[in-house]
CSV table of C-alpha atoms in Angstrom, one decimal:
chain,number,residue,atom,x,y,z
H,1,UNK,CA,7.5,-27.0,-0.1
H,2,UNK,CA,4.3,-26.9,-1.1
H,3,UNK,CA,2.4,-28.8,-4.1
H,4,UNK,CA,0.3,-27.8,-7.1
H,5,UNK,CA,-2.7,-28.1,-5.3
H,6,UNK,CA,-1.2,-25.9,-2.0
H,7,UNK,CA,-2.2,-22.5,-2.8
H,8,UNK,CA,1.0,-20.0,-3.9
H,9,UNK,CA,1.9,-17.4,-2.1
H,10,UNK,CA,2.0,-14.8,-5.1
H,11,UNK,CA,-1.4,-14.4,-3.8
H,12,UNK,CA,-1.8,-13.9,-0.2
H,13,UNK,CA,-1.7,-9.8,-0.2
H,14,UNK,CA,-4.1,-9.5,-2.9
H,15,UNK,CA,-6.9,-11.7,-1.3
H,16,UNK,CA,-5.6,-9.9,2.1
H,17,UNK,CA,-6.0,-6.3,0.3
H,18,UNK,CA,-9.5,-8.0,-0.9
H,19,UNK,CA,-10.5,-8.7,2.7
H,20,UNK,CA,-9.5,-5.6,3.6
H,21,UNK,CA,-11.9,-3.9,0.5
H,22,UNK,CA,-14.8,-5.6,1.6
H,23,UNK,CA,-14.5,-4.7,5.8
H,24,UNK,CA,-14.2,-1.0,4.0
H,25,UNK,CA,-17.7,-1.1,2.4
H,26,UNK,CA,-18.8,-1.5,5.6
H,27,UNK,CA,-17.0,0.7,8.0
H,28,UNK,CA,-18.3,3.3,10.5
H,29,UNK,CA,-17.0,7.0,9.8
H,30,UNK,CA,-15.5,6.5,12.9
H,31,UNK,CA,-13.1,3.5,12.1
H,32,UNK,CA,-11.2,4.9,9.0
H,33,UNK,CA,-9.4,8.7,9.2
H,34,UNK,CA,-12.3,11.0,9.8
H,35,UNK,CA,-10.9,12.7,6.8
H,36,UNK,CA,-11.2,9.6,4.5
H,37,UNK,CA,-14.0,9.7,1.9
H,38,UNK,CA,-14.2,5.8,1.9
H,39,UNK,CA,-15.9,5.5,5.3
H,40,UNK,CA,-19.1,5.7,3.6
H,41,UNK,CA,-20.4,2.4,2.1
H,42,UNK,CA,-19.9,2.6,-2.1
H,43,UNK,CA,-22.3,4.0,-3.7
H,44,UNK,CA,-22.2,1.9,-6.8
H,45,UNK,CA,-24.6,4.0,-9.6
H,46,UNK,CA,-21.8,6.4,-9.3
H,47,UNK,CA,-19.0,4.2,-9.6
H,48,UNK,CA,-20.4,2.7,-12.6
H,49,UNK,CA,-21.2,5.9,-14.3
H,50,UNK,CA,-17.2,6.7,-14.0
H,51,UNK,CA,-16.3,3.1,-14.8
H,52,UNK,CA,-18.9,1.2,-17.1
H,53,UNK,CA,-16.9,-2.1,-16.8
H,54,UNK,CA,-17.7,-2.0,-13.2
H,55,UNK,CA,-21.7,-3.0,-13.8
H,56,UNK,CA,-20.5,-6.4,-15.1
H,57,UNK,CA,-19.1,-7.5,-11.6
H,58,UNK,CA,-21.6,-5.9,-9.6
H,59,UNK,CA,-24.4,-8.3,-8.3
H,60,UNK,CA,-26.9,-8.0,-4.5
H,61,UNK,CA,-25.4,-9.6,-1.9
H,62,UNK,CA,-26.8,-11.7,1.2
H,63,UNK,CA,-27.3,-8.2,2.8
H,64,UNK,CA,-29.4,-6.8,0.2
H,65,UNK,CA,-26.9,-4.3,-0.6
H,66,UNK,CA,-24.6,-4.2,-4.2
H,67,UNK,CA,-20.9,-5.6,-4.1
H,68,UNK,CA,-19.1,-7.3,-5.9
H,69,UNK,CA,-16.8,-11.0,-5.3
H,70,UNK,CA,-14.2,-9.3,-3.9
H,71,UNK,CA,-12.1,-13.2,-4.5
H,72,UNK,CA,-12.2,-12.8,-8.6
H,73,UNK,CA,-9.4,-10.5,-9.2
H,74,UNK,CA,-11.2,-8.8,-12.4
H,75,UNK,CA,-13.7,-7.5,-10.2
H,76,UNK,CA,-11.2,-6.0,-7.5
H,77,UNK,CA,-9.2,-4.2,-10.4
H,78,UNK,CA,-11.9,-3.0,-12.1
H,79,UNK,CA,-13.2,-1.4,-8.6
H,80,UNK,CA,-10.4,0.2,-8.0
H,81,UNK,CA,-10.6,1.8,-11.5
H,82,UNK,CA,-14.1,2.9,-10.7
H,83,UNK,CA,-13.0,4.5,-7.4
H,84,UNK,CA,-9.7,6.5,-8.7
H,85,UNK,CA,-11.4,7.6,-11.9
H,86,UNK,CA,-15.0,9.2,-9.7
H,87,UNK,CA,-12.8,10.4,-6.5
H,88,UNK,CA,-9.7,11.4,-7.5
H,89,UNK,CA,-10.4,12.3,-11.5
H,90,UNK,CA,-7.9,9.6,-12.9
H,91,UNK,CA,-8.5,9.3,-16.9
H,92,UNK,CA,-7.1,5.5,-16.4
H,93,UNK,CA,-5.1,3.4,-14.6
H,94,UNK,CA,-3.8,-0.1,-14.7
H,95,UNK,CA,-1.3,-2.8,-13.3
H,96,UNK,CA,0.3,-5.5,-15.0
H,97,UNK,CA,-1.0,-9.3,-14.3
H,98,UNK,CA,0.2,-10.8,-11.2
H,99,UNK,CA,1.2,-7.6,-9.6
H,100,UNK,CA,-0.5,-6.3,-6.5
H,101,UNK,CA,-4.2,-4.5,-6.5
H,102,UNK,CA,-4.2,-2.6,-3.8
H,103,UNK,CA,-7.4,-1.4,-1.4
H,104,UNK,CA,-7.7,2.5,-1.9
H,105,UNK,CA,-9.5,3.1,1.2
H,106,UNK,CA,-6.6,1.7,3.3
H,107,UNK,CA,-4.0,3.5,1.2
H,108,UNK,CA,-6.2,6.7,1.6
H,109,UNK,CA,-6.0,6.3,5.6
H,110,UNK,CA,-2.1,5.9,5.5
H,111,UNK,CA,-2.0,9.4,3.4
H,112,UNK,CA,-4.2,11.3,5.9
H,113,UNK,CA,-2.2,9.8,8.9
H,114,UNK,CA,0.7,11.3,7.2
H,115,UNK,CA,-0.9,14.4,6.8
H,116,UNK,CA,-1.7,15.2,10.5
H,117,UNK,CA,2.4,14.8,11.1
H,118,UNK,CA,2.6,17.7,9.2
H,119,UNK,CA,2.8,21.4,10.3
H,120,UNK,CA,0.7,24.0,9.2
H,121,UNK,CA,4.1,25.7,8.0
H,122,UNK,CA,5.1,23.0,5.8
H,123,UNK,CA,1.9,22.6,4.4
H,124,UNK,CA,2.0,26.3,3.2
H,125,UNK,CA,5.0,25.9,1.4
H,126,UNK,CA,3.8,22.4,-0.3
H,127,UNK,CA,4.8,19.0,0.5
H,128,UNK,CA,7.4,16.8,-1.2
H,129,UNK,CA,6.3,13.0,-0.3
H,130,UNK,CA,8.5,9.8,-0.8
H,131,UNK,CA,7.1,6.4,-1.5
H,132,UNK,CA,9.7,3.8,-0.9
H,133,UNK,CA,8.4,0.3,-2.6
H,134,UNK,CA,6.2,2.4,-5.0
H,135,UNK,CA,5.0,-0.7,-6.5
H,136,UNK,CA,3.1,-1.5,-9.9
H,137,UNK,CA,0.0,0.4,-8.9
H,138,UNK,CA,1.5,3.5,-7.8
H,139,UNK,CA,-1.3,4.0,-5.0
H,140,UNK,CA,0.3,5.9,-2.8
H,141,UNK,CA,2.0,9.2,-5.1
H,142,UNK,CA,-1.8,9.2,-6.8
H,143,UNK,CA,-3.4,9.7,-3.0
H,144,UNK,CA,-0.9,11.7,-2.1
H,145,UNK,CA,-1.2,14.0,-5.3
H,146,UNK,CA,-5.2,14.1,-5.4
H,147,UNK,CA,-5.7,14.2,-1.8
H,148,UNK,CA,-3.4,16.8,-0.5
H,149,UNK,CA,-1.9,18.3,-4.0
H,150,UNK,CA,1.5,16.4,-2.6
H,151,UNK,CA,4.6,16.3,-4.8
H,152,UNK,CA,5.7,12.8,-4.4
H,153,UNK,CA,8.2,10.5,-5.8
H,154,UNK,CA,8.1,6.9,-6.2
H,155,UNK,CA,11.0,4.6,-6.0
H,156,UNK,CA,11.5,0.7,-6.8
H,157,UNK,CA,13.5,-2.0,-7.5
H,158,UNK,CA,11.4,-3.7,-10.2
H,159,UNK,CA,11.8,-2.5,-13.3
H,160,UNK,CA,8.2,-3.5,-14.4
H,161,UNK,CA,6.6,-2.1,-11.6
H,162,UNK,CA,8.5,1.0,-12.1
H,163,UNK,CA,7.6,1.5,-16.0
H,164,UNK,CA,3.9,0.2,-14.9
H,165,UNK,CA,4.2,3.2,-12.4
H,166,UNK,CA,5.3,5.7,-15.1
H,167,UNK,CA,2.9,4.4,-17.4
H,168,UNK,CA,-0.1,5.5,-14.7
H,169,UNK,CA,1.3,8.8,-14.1
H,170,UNK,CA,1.3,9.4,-17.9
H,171,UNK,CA,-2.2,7.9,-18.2
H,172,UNK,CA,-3.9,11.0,-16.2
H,173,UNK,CA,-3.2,14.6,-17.0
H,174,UNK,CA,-3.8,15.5,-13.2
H,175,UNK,CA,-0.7,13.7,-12.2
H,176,UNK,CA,1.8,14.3,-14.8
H,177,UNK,CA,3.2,17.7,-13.1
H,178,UNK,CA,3.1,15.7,-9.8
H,179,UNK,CA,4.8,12.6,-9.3
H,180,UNK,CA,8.3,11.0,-10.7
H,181,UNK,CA,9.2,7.5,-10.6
H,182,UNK,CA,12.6,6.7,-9.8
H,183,UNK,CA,14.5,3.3,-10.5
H,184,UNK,CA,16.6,1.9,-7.8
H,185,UNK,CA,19.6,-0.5,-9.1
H,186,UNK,CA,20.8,-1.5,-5.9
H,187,UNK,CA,18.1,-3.6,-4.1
H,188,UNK,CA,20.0,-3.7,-0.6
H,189,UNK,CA,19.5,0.6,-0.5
H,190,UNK,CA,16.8,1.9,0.5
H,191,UNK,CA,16.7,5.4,0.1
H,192,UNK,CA,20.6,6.0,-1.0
H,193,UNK,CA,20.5,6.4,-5.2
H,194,UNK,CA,16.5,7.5,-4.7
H,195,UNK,CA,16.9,11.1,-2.5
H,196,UNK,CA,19.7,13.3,-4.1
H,197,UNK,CA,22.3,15.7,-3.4
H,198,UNK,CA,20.1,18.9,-1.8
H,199,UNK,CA,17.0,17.4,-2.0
H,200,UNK,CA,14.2,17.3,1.1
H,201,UNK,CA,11.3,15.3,1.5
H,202,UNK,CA,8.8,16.5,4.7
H,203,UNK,CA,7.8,12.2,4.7
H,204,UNK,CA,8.8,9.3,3.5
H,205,UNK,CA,6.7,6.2,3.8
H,206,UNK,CA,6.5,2.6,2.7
H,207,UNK,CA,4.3,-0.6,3.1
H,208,UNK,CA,7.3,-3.3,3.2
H,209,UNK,CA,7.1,-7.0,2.7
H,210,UNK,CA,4.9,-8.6,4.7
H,211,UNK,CA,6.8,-12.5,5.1
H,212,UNK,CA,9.8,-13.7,6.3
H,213,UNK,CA,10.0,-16.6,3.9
H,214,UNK,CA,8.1,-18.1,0.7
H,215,UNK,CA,7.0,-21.0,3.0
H,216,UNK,CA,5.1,-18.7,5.6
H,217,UNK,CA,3.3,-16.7,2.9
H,218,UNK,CA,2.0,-19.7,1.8
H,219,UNK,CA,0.9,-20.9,4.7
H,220,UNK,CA,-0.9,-17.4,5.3
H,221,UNK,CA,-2.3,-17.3,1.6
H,222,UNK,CA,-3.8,-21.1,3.3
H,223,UNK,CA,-5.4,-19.2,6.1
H,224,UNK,CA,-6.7,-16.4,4.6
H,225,UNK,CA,-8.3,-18.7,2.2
H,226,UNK,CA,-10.0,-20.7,4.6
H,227,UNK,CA,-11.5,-17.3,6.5
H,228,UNK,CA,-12.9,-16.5,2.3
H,229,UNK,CA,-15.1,-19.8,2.9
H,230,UNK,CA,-17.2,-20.4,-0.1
H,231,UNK,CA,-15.7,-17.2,-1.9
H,232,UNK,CA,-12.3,-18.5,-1.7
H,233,UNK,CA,-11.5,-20.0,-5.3
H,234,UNK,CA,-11.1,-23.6,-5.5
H,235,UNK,CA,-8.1,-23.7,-8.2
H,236,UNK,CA,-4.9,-25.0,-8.3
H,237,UNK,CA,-1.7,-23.3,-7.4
H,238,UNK,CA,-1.3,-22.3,-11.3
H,239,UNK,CA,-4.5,-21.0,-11.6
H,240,UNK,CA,-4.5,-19.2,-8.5
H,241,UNK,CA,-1.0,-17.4,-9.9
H,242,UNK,CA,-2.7,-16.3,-13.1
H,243,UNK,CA,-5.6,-14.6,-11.4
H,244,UNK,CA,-4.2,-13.0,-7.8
H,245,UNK,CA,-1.3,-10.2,-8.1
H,246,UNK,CA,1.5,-10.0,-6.4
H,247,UNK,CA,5.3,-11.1,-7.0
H,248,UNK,CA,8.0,-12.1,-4.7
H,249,UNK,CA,9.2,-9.0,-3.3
H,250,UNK,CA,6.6,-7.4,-2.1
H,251,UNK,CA,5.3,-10.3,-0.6
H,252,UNK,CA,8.2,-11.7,1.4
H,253,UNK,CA,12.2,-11.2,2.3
H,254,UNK,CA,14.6,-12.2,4.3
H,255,UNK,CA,14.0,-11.9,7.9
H,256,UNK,CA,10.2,-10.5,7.0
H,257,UNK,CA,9.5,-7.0,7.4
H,258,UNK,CA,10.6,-6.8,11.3
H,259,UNK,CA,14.0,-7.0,9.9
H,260,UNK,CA,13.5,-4.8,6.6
H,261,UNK,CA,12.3,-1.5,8.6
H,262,UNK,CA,15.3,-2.5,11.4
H,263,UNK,CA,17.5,-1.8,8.1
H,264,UNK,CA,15.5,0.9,6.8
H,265,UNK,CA,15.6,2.8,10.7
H,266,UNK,CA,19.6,2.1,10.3
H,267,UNK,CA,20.0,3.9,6.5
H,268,UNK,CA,17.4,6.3,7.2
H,269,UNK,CA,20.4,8.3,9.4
H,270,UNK,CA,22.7,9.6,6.9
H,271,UNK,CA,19.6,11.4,5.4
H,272,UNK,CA,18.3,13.0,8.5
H,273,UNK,CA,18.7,15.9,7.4
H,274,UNK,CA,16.6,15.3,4.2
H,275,UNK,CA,13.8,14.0,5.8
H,276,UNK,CA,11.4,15.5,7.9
H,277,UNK,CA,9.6,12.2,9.1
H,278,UNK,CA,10.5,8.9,8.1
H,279,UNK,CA,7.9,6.3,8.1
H,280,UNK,CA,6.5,2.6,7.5
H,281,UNK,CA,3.4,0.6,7.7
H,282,UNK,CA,3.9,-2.1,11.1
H,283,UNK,CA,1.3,-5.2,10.1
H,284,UNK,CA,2.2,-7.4,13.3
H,285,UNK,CA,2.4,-5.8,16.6
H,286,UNK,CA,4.7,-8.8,17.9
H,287,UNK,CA,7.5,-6.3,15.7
H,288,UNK,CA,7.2,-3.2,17.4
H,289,UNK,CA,9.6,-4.2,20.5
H,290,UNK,CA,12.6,-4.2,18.5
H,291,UNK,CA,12.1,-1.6,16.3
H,292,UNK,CA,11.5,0.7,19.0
H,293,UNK,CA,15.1,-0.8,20.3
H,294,UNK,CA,17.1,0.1,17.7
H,295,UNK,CA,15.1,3.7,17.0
H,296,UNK,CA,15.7,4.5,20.8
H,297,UNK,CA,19.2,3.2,20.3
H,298,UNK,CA,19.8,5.5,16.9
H,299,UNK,CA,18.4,8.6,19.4
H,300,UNK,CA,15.5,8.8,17.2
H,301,UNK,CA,12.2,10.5,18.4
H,302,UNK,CA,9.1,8.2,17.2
H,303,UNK,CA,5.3,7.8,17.4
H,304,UNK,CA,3.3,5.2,16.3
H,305,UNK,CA,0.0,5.5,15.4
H,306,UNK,CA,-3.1,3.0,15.1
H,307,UNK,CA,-4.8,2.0,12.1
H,308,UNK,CA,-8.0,-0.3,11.9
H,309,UNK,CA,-9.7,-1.2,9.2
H,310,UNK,CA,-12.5,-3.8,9.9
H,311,UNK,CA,-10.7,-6.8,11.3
H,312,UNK,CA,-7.9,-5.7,10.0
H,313,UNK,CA,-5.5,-3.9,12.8
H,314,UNK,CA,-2.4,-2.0,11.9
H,315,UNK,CA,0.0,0.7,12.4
H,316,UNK,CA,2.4,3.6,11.4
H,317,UNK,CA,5.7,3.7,13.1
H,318,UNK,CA,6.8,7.3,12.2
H,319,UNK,CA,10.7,8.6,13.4
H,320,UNK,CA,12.8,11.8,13.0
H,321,UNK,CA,15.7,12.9,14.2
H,322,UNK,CA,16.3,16.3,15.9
């Protein structure tokens, strides 16, 4: 195990998501979905005037252009804020400390991805969309709901992130009419107790944990601090758990997320019928093998499809059954 002066792994995704932010103010059109507002560099004036907190973490960088230090946590959350509340009309929107602070730019690309699964038929009659994992932030029922004018539900295990959830949903008027946050009691389901008796979702999605262990997210969370150079905080463990989001699990579980979606592709088969696609976010290629194994072995039709976002290279693994 790691000492106070290793770095803890509660923080790995968020200064991951933080990389990630920073590659997006940056990006060609033709990197993120073409469809995906975020491609575009931020035009911070406009930001601000949504979010006034914004102007106190904005500063010129080596470039010449405005950004902000995409390390300090304050200044990530209060982005996001900025970005929900001018392109998607959010009134507010908050997460609790220590919980995750997603990048909306990625999130955005998973939610157009899912939309081009769709058919023209389906999207005439609306779309129901589930989140498994909804997490603290809620990100992906709000993207879905603004974006596309989704129905979505959210379902977790935590019962913070699930009232923190709630509590976003309530905060904006837009969204109260579209999304419901459901609690999962059992954390070894997945989506039995979340999808009920007559109920049908045209996709289901999730970002699972990332880590295999505690010990391997912190050696990540090492390496990802060392790529931050100077930006990278120099605190100790402590300090770095009061400033950087993100709790156990949905950072790491047994078997890492290779095994996770293997269980998720075995449970997603009793609700065939009440899914149109079922699908998950793939961060390490090296996983693909065997979940194509046991979907091909479950008779499952799948796709996968691409995702880059600056150095940052991932994937959807989308399945259905016919």
């Amino acid at each position: 195990m790691v000492d106070d002066e290793e770095i803890s792994d509660l923080c790995f995704r968020h200064l991951l998501y933080a990389t990630i932010i920073v590659a997006c103010t940056h990006l060609n059109k033709t990197v993120l979905h073409p469809n995906n507002i975020h491609a575009a560099p931020y035009h911070f004036p406009a930001l601000i005037k949504a979010h006034p907190p914004l102007k106190e973490f904005v500063h010129t960088g080596k470039s010449g252009q405005d950004t902000v230090n995409f390390a300090e946590a304050s200044a990530v959350l209060h982005l996001n804020k900025a970005l929900l509340k001018h392109h998607y009309g959010l009134t507010d929107w908050n997460i609790p400390p220590h919980y995750l602070c997603p990048p909306v730019p990625g999130r955005a690309d998973y939610i157009h991805h899912l939309n081009d699964l769709l058919t023209d038929a389906e999207k005439q009659k609306g779309i129901k969309g589930l989140d498994i994992g909804v997490g603290a932030n809620c990100i992906y029922p709000i993207l879905g709901s603004r974006i596309y004018q989704w129905k979505m539900v959210g379902a977790d295990t935590d019962t913070t992130a699930v009232a923190s959830a709630k509590a976003n949903v309530k905060a904006s008027e837009v969204l109260k009419d579209t999304i419901e946050i459901r609690y999962q009691p059992v954390k070894a389901n997945i989506f039995e107790g979340v999808i009920q008796n007559n109920e049908y979702f045209n996709v289901s999605m999730c970002n699972p944990p990332f880590h295999p262990s505690e010990e391997e997210a912190v050696k990540g969370t090492l390496r990802k601090l060392r790529n931050l150079g100077d930006t990278a905080p120099q605190q100790t463990k402590k300090e770095i758990m009061l400033n950087f989001g993100g709790q156990a699990n949905e950072l790491w579980c047994n078997g890492g997320e290779a095994l996770f979606i293997k269980r998720m592709i075995k449970q997603s088969v009793p609700f065939k019928m009440q899914v149109g696609w079922f699908t998950t976010l793939v961060s390490k290629k090296e996983h693909l093998p065997p979940i194509y194994k046991q979907l091909d072995k479950l008779k499952a039709k799948h796709t996968t499809i691409a995702m880059e976002q600056g150095n940052k290279q991932s994937r959807i693994v989308a399945w259905r059954f016919l």
